[in-house]
mmCIF file of C-alpha atoms in Angstrom:
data_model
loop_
_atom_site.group_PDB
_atom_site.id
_atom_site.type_symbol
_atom_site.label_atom_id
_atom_site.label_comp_id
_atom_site.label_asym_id
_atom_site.label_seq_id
_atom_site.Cartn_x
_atom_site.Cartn_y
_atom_site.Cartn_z
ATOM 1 C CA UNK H 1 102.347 74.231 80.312
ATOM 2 C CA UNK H 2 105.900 74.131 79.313
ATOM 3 C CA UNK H 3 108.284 75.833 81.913
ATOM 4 C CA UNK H 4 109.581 79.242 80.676
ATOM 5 C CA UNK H 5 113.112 79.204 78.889
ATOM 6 C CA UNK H 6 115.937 80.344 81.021
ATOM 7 C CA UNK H 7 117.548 83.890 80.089
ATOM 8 C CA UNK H 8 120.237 83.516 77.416
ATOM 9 C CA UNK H 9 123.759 84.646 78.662
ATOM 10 C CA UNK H 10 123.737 88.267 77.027
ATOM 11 C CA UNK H 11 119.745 88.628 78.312
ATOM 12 C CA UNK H 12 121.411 88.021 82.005
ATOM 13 C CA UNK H 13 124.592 90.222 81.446
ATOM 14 C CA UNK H 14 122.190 93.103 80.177
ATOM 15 C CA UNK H 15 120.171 92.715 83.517
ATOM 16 C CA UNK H 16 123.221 93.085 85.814
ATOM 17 C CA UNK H 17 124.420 96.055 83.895
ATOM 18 C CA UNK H 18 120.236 97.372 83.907
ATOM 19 C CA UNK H 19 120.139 96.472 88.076
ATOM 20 C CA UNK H 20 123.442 97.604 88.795
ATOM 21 C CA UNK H 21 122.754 101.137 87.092
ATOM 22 C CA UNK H 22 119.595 101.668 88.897
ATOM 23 C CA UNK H 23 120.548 100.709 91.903
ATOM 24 C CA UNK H 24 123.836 102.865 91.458
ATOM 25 C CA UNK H 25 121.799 105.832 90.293
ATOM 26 C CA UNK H 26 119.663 105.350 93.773
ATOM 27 C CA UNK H 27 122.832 105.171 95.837
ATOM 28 C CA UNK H 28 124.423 108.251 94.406
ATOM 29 C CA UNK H 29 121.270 110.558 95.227
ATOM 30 C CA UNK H 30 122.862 112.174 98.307
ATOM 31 C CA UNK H 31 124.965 114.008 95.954
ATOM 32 C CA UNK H 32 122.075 115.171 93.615
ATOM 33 C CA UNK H 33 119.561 116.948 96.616
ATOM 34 C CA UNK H 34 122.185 118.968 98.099
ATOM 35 C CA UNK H 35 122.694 121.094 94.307
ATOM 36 C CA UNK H 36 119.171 122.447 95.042
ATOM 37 C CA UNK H 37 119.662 123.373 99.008
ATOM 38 C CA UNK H 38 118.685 126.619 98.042
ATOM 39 C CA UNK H 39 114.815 126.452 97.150
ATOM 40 C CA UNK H 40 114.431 123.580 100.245
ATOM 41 C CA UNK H 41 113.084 120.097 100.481
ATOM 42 C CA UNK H 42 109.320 120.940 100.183
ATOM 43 C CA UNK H 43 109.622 123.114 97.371
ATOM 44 C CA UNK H 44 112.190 120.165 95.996
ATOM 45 C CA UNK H 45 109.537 117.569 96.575
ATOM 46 C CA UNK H 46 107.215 119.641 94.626
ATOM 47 C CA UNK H 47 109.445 120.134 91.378
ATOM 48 C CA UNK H 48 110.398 116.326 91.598
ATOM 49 C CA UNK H 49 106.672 115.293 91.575
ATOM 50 C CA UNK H 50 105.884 117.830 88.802
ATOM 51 C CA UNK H 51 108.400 116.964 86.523
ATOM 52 C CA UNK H 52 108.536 113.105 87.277
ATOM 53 C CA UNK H 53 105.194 113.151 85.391
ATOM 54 C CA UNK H 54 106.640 115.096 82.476
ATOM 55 C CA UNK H 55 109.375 112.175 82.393
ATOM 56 C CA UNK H 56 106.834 109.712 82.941
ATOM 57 C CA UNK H 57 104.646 110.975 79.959
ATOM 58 C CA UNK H 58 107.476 111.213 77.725
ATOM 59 C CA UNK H 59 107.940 107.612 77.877
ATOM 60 C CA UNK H 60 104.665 106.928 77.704
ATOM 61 C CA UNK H 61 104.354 108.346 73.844
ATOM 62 C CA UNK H 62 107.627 106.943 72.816
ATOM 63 C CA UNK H 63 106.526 102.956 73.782
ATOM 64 C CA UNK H 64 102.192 103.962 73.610
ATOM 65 C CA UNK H 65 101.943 102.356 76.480
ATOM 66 C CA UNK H 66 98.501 103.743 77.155
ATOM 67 C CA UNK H 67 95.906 100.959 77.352
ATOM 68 C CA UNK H 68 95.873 100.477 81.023
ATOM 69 C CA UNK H 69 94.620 103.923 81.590
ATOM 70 C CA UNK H 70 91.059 103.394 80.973
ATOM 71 C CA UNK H 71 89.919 100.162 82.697
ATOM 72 C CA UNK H 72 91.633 102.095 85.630
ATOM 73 C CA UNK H 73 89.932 104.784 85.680
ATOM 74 C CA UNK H 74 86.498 102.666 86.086
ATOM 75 C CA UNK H 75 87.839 101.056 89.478
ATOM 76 C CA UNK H 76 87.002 103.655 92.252
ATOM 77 C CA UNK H 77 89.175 101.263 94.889
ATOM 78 C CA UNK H 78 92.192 100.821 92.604
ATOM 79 C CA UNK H 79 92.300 104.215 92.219
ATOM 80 C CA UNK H 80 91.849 105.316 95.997
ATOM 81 C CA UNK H 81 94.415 102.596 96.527
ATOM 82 C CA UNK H 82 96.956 104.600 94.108
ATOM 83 C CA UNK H 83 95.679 108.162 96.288
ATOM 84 C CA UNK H 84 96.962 105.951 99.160
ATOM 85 C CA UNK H 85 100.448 104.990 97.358
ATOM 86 C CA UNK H 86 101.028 108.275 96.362
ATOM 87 C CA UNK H 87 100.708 110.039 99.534
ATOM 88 C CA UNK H 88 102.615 107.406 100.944
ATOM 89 C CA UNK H 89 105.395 107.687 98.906
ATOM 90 C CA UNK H 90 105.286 111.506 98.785
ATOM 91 C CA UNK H 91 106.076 111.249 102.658
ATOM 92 C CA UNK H 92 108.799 109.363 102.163
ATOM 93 C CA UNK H 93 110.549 111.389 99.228
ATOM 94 C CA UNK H 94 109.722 114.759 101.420
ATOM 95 C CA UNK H 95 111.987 112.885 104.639
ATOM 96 C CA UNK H 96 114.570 111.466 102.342
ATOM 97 C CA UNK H 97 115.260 114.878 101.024
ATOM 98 C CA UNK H 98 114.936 116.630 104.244
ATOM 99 C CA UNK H 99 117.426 114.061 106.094
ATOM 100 C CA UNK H 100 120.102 114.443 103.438
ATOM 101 C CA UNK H 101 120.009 117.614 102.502
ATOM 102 C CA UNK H 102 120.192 118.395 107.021
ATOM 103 C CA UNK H 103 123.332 116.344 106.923
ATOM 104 C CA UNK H 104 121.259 113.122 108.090
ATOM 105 C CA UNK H 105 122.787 110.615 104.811
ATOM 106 C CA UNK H 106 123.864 107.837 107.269
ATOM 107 C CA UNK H 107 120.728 107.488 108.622
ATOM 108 C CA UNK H 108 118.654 107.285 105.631
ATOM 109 C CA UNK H 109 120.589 104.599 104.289
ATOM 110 C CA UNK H 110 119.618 103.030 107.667
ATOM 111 C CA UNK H 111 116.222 103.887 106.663
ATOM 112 C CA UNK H 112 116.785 101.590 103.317
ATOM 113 C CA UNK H 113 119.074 98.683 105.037
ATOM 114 C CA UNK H 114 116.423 97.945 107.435
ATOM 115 C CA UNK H 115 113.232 98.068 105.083
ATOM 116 C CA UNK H 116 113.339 94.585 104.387
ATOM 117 C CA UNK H 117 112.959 93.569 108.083
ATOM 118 C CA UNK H 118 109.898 96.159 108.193
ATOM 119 C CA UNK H 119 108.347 94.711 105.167
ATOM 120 C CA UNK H 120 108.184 91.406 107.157
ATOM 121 C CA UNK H 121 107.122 92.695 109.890
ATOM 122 C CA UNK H 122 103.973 94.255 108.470
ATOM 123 C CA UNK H 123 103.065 91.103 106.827
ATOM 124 C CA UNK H 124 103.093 89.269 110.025
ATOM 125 C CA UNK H 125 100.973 92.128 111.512
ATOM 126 C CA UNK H 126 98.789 93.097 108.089
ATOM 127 C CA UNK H 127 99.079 90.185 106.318
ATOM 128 C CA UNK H 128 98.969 87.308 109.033
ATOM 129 C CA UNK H 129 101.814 85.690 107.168
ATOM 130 C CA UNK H 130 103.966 82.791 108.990
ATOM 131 C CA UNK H 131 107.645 83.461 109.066
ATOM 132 C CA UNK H 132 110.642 80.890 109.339
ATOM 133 C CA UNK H 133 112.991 80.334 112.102
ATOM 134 C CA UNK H 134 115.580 82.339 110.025
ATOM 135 C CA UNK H 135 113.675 85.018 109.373
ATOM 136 C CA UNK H 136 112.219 85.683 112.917
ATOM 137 C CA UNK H 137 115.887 85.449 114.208
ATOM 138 C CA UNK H 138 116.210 88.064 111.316
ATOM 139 C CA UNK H 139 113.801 90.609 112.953
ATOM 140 C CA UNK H 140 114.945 90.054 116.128
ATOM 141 C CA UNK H 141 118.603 90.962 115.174
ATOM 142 C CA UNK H 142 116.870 93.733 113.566
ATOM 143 C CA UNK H 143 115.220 95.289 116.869
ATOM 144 C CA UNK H 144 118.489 94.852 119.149
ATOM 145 C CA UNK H 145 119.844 97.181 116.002
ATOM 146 C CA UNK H 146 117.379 99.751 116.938
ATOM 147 C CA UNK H 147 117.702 99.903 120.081
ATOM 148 C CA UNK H 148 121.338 100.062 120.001
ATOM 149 C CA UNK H 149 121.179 102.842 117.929
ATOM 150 C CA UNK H 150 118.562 104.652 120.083
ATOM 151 C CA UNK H 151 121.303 104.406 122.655
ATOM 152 C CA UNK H 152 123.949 105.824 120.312
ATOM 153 C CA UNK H 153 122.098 108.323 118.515
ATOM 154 C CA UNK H 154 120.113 109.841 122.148
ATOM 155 C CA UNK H 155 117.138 108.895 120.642
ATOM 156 C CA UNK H 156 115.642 106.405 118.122
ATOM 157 C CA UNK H 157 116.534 107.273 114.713
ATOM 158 C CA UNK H 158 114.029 108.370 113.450
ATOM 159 C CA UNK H 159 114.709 109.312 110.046
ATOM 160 C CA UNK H 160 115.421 106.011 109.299
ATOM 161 C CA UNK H 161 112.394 104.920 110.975
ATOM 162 C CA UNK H 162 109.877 106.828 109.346
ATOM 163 C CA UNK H 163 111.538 106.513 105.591
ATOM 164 C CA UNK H 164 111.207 102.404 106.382
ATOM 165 C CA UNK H 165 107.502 102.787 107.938
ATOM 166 C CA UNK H 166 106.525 104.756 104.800
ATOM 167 C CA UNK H 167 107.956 103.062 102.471
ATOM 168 C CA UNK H 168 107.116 99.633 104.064
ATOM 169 C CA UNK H 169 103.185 100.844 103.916
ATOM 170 C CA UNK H 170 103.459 102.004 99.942
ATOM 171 C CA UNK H 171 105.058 98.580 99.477
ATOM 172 C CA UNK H 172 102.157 96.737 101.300
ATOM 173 C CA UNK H 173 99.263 99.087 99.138
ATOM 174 C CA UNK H 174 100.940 98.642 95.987
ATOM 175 C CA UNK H 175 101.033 95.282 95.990
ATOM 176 C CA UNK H 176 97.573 94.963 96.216
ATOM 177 C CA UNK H 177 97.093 97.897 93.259
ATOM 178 C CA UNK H 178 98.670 95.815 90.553
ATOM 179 C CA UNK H 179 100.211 98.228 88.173
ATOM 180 C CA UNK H 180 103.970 97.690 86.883
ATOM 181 C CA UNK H 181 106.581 99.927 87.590
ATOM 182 C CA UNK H 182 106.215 102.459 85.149
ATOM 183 C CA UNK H 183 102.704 102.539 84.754
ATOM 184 C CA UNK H 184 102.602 102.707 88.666
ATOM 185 C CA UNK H 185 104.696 106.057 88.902
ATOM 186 C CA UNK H 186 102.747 107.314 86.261
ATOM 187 C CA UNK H 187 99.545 106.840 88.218
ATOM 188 C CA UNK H 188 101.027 108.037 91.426
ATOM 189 C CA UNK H 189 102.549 111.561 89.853
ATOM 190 C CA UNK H 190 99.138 112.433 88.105
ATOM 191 C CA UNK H 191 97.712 112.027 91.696
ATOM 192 C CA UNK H 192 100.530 114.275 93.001
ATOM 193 C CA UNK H 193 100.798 116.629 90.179
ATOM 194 C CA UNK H 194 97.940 119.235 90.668
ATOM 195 C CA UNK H 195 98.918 119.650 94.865
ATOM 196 C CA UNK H 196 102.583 119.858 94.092
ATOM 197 C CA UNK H 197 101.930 122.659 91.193
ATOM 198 C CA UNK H 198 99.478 124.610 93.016
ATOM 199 C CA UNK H 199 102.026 124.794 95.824
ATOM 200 C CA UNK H 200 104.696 125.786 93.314
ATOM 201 C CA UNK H 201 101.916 128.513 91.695
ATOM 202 C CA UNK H 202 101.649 129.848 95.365
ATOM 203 C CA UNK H 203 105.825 130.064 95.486
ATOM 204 C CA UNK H 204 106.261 131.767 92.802
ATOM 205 C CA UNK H 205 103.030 134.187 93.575
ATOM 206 C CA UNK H 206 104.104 135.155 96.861
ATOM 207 C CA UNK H 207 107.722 135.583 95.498
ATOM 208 C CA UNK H 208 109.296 132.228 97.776
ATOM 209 C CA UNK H 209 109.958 130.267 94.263
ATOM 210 C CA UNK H 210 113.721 129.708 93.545
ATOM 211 C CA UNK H 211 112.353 128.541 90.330
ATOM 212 C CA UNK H 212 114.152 131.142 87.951
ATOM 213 C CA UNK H 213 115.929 133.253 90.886
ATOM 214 C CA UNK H 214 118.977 130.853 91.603
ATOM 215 C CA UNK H 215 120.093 130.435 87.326
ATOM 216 C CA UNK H 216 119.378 128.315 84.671
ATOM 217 C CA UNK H 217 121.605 126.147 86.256
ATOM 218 C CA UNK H 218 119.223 125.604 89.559
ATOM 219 C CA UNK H 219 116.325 125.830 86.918
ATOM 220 C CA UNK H 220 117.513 122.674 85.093
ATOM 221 C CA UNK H 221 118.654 121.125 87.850
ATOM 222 C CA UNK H 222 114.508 120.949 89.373
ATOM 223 C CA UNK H 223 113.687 120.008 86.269
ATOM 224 C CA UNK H 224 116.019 116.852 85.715
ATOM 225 C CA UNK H 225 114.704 116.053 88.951
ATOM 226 C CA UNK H 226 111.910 114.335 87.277
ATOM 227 C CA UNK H 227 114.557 112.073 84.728
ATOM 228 C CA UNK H 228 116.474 110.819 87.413
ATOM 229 C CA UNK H 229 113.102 109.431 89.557
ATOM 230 C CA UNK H 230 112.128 107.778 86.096
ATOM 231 C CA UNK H 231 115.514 107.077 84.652
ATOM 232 C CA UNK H 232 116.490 103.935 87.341
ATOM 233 C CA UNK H 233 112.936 102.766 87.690
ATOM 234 C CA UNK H 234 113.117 101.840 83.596
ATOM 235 C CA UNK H 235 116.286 100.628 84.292
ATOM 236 C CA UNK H 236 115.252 98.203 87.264
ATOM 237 C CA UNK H 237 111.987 97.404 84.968
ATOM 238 C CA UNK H 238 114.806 95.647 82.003
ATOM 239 C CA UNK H 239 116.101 93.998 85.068
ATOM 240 C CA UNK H 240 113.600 92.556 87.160
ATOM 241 C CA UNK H 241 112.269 90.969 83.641
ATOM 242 C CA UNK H 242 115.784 89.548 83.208
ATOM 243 C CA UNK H 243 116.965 88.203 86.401
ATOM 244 C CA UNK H 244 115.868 85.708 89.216
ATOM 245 C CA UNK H 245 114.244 87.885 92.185
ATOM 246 C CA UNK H 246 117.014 86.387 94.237
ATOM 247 C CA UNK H 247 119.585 88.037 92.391
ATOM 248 C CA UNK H 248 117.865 91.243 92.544
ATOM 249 C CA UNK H 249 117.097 91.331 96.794
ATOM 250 C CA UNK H 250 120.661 90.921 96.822
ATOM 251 C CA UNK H 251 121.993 93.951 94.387
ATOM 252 C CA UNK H 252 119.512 95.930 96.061
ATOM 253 C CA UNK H 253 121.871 96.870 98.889
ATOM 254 C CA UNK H 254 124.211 98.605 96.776
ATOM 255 C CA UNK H 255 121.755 102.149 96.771
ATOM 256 C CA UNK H 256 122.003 102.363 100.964
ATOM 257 C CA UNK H 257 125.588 100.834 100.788
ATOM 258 C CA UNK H 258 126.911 103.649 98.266
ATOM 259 C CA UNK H 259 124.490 106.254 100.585
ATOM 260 C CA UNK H 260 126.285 104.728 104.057
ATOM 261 C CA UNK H 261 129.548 105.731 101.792
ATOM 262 C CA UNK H 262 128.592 109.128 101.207
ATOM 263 C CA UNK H 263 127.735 110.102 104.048
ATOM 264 C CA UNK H 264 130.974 108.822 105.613
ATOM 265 C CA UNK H 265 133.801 109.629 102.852
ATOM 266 C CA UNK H 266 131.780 112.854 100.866
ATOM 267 C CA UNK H 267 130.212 114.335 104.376
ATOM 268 C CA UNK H 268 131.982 113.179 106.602
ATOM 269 C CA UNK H 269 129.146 112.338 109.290
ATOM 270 C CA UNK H 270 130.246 111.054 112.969
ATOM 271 C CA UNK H 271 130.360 107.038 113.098
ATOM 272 C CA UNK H 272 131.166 106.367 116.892
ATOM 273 C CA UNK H 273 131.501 102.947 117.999
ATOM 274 C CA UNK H 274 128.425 102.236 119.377
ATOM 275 C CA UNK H 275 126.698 103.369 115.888
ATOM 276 C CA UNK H 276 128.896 101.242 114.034
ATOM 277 C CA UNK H 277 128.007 98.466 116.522
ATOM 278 C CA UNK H 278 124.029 99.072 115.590
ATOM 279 C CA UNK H 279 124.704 99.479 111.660
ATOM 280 C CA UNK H 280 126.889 95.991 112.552
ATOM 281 C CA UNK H 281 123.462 94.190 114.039
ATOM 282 C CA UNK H 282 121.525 95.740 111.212
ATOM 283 C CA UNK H 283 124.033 94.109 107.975
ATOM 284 C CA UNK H 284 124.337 90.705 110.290
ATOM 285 C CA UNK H 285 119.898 90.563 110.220
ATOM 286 C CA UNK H 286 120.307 91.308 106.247
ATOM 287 C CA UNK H 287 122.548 88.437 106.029
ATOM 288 C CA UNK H 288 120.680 85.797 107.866
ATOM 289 C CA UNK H 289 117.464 87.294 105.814
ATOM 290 C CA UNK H 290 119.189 86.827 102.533
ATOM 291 C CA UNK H 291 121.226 83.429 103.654
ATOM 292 C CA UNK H 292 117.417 82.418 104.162
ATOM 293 C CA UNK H 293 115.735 83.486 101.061
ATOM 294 C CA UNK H 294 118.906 81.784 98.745
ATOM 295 C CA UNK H 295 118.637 78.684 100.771
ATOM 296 C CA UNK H 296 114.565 78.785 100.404
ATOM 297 C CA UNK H 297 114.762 79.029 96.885
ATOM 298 C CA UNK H 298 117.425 76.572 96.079
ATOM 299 C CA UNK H 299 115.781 73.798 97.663
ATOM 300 C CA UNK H 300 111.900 75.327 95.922
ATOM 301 C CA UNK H 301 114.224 74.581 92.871
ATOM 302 C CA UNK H 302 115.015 71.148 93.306
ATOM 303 C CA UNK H 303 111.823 70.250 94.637
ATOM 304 C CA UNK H 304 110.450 71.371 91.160
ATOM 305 C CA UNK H 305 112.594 69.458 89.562
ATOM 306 C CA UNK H 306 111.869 66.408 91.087
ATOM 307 C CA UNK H 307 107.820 67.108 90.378
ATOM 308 C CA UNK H 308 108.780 67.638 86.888
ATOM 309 C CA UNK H 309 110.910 64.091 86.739
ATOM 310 C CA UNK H 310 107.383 62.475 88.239
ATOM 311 C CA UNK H 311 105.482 63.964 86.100
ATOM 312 C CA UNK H 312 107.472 62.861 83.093
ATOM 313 C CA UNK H 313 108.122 59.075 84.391
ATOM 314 C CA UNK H 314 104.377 58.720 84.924
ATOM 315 C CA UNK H 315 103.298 60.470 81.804
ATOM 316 C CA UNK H 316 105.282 57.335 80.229
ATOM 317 C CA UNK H 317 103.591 54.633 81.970
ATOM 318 C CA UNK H 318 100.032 53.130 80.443
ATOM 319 C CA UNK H 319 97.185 52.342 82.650
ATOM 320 C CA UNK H 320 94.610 54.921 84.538
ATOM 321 C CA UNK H 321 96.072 53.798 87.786
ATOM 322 C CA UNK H 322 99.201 54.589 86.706
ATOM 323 C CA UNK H 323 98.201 58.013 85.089
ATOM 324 C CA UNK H 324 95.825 59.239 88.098
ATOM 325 C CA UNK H 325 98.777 58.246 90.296
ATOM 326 C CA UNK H 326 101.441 60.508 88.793
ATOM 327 C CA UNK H 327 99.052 63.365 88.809
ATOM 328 C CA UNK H 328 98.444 63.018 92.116
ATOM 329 C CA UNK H 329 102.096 62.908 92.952
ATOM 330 C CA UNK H 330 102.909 66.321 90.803
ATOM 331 C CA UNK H 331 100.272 68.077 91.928
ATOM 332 C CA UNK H 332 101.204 67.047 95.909
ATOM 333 C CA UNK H 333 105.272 67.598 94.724
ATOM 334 C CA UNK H 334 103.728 71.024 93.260
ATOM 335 C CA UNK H 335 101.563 72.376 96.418
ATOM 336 C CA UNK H 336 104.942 71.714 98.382
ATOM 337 C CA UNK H 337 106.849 73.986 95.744
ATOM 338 C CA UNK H 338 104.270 76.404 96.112
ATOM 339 C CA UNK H 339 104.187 76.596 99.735
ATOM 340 C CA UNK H 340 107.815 77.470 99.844
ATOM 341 C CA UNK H 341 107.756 80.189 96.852
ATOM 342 C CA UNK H 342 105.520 81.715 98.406
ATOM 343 C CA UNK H 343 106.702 81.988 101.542
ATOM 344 C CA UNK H 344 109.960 82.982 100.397
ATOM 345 C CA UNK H 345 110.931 86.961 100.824
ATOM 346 C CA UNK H 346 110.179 88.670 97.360
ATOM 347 C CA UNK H 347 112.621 91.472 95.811
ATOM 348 C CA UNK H 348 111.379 94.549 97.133
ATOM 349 C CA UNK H 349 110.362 95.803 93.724
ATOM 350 C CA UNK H 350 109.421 98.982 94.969
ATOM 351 C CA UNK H 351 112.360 100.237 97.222
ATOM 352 C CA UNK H 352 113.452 101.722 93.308
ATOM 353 C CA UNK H 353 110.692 104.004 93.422
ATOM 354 C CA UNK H 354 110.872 104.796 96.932
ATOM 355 C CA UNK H 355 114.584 105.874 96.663
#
């Protein structure tokens, strides 16, 4: 089979503008949650599940993207799977909200720089997989972070903790449900959607909803709540389909590296030493991780390039020997290409969502 055609210039420039919007539109959240302090971050949760599944639906009809659905719906342990992601994931929205909106947006972009390192550290645990020198020198970096910051902070931090354990486990799940991006949140609101509206029936019947009783302003703030989950998801979908995953792990850190902004520059949060020291161990682990994964790929790249030169000298030559030969040689040059894509870090696809 032919290899796939490279993107064309303008496809590439159209997935830099698509990544760097989405992951923009993540990093600027801290300044969205705090506009609806008043009706607080369960009640918030609620209104962003509920209306993420209007948004969701919406774009549904427009592309009729509706085919998946039914197969779906005739695999008990895909959908249990989905019950799993979207409890998961409602965790971690619930925390995120609560830690900014308590003056905590330092330490959930904490939550988001060290993700990756979790990520890898549940597939050594979950998955059994084997890591690189690189990469364990990665993690290690990663728990001297921690623990410095436990030092600075009195106690481990763990809002940052708990938004990269919960995310890290709907990461791990998802991957084995199988669903794209926007078919995925789709699933995951329509599991959330009847809890979060009967919660937000009980509100407003026991008089505690700030639905209508803060303005229409408040009012269409909750609701846009639902655009802006769905918004940068679409946006990451047109550019994960247009860019290299390497490109993508790497734009990634502009959502927690706008947050880590915010919350120094808009609220101005304390940064002692010692915390900058831990953020310090944190970015050098990142770097090592992504040094890794760029040098990993490069040389999976050439390696591919050289099985696709055997492969065309032998295809050339005449004689069985000859043939039998060179497929033996592509398919040995091939396994070794495998080996090292796979082993490689992948783009955490879903950090979007989680976000």
């Amino acid at each position: 089979m032919p290899a796939p055609a490279p993107p064309s210039r303008s496809e590439s420039r159209t997935g830099l503008i698509c990544s760097f919007a989405a992951y923009g539109i993540w990093g600027l959240f801290p300044l969205y949650w705090p506009l609806l302090d008043a009706a607080g971050p369960v009640e918030i949760l609620a209104h962003r599940m509920v209306w993420s599944l209007a948004a969701v639906v919406v774009v549904l009809v427009i592309t009729r993207r509706w085919a998946w659905i039914r197969p779906l719906l005739r695999q008990p342990r895909r959908l249990g799977m989905i019950a799993l992601c979207a409890a998961t994931i409602s965790v971690n929205w619930g925390i995120y909200i609560w830690g900014v909106n308590s003056g905590h947006v330092v330490e959930t972009s904490l939550g988001y720089f060290i993700n990756p390192l979790v990520s890898i550290a549940f597939g050594v645990v979950v998955l059994r997989e084997r890591l690189r020198a690189a990469q364990w020198a990665a993690v290690g970096v990663g728990v001297a972070a921690v623990l410095v910051l436990a030092v600075a902070y009195g106690k481990p931090p763990w809002i940052a903790l708990a938004i990269a354990a919960t995310f890290g486990t709907y990461s791990l799940v998802k991957k084995q449900v199988g669903l794209d991006g926007l078919e995925s949140l789709a699933a995951e609101t329509a599991m959330q959607f009847l809890p979060a509206l009967g919660f937000l029936v009980f509100l407003g019947a026991t008089g505690h909803s700030t639905f209508v009783s803060e303005g229409a302003g408040h009012t269409a703030l909750l609701m846009c709540s639902g655009a802006i989950t769905a918004v940068p998801l679409i946006l990451f979908g047109a550019a994960a389909v247009r860019l290299p995953l390497s490109v993508v792990g790497m734009v990634q850190y502009l959502a927690p590296t706008f947050q880590f902004a915010l919350g120094l520059l808009v609220f101005h949060e304390g940064m002692p030493a010692e915390r900058w020291v831990g953020f310090g161990l944190v970015w050098l682990a990142l770097a090592v991780l992504t040094w890794d994964a760029l040098r990993t790929a490069r040389r999976a790249r050439a390696e591919l390039r050289t099985a696709r030169a055997a492969a065309a000298g032998a295809t050339g030559a005449t004689g069985a020997t000859g043939t039998a030969g060179a497929g033996a040689g592509a398919a040995g040059a091939a396994t070794i290409v495998n080996t090292e894509v796979t082993t490689a870090p992948q783009a955490p696809e879903v950090t979007a969502q989680g976000q």
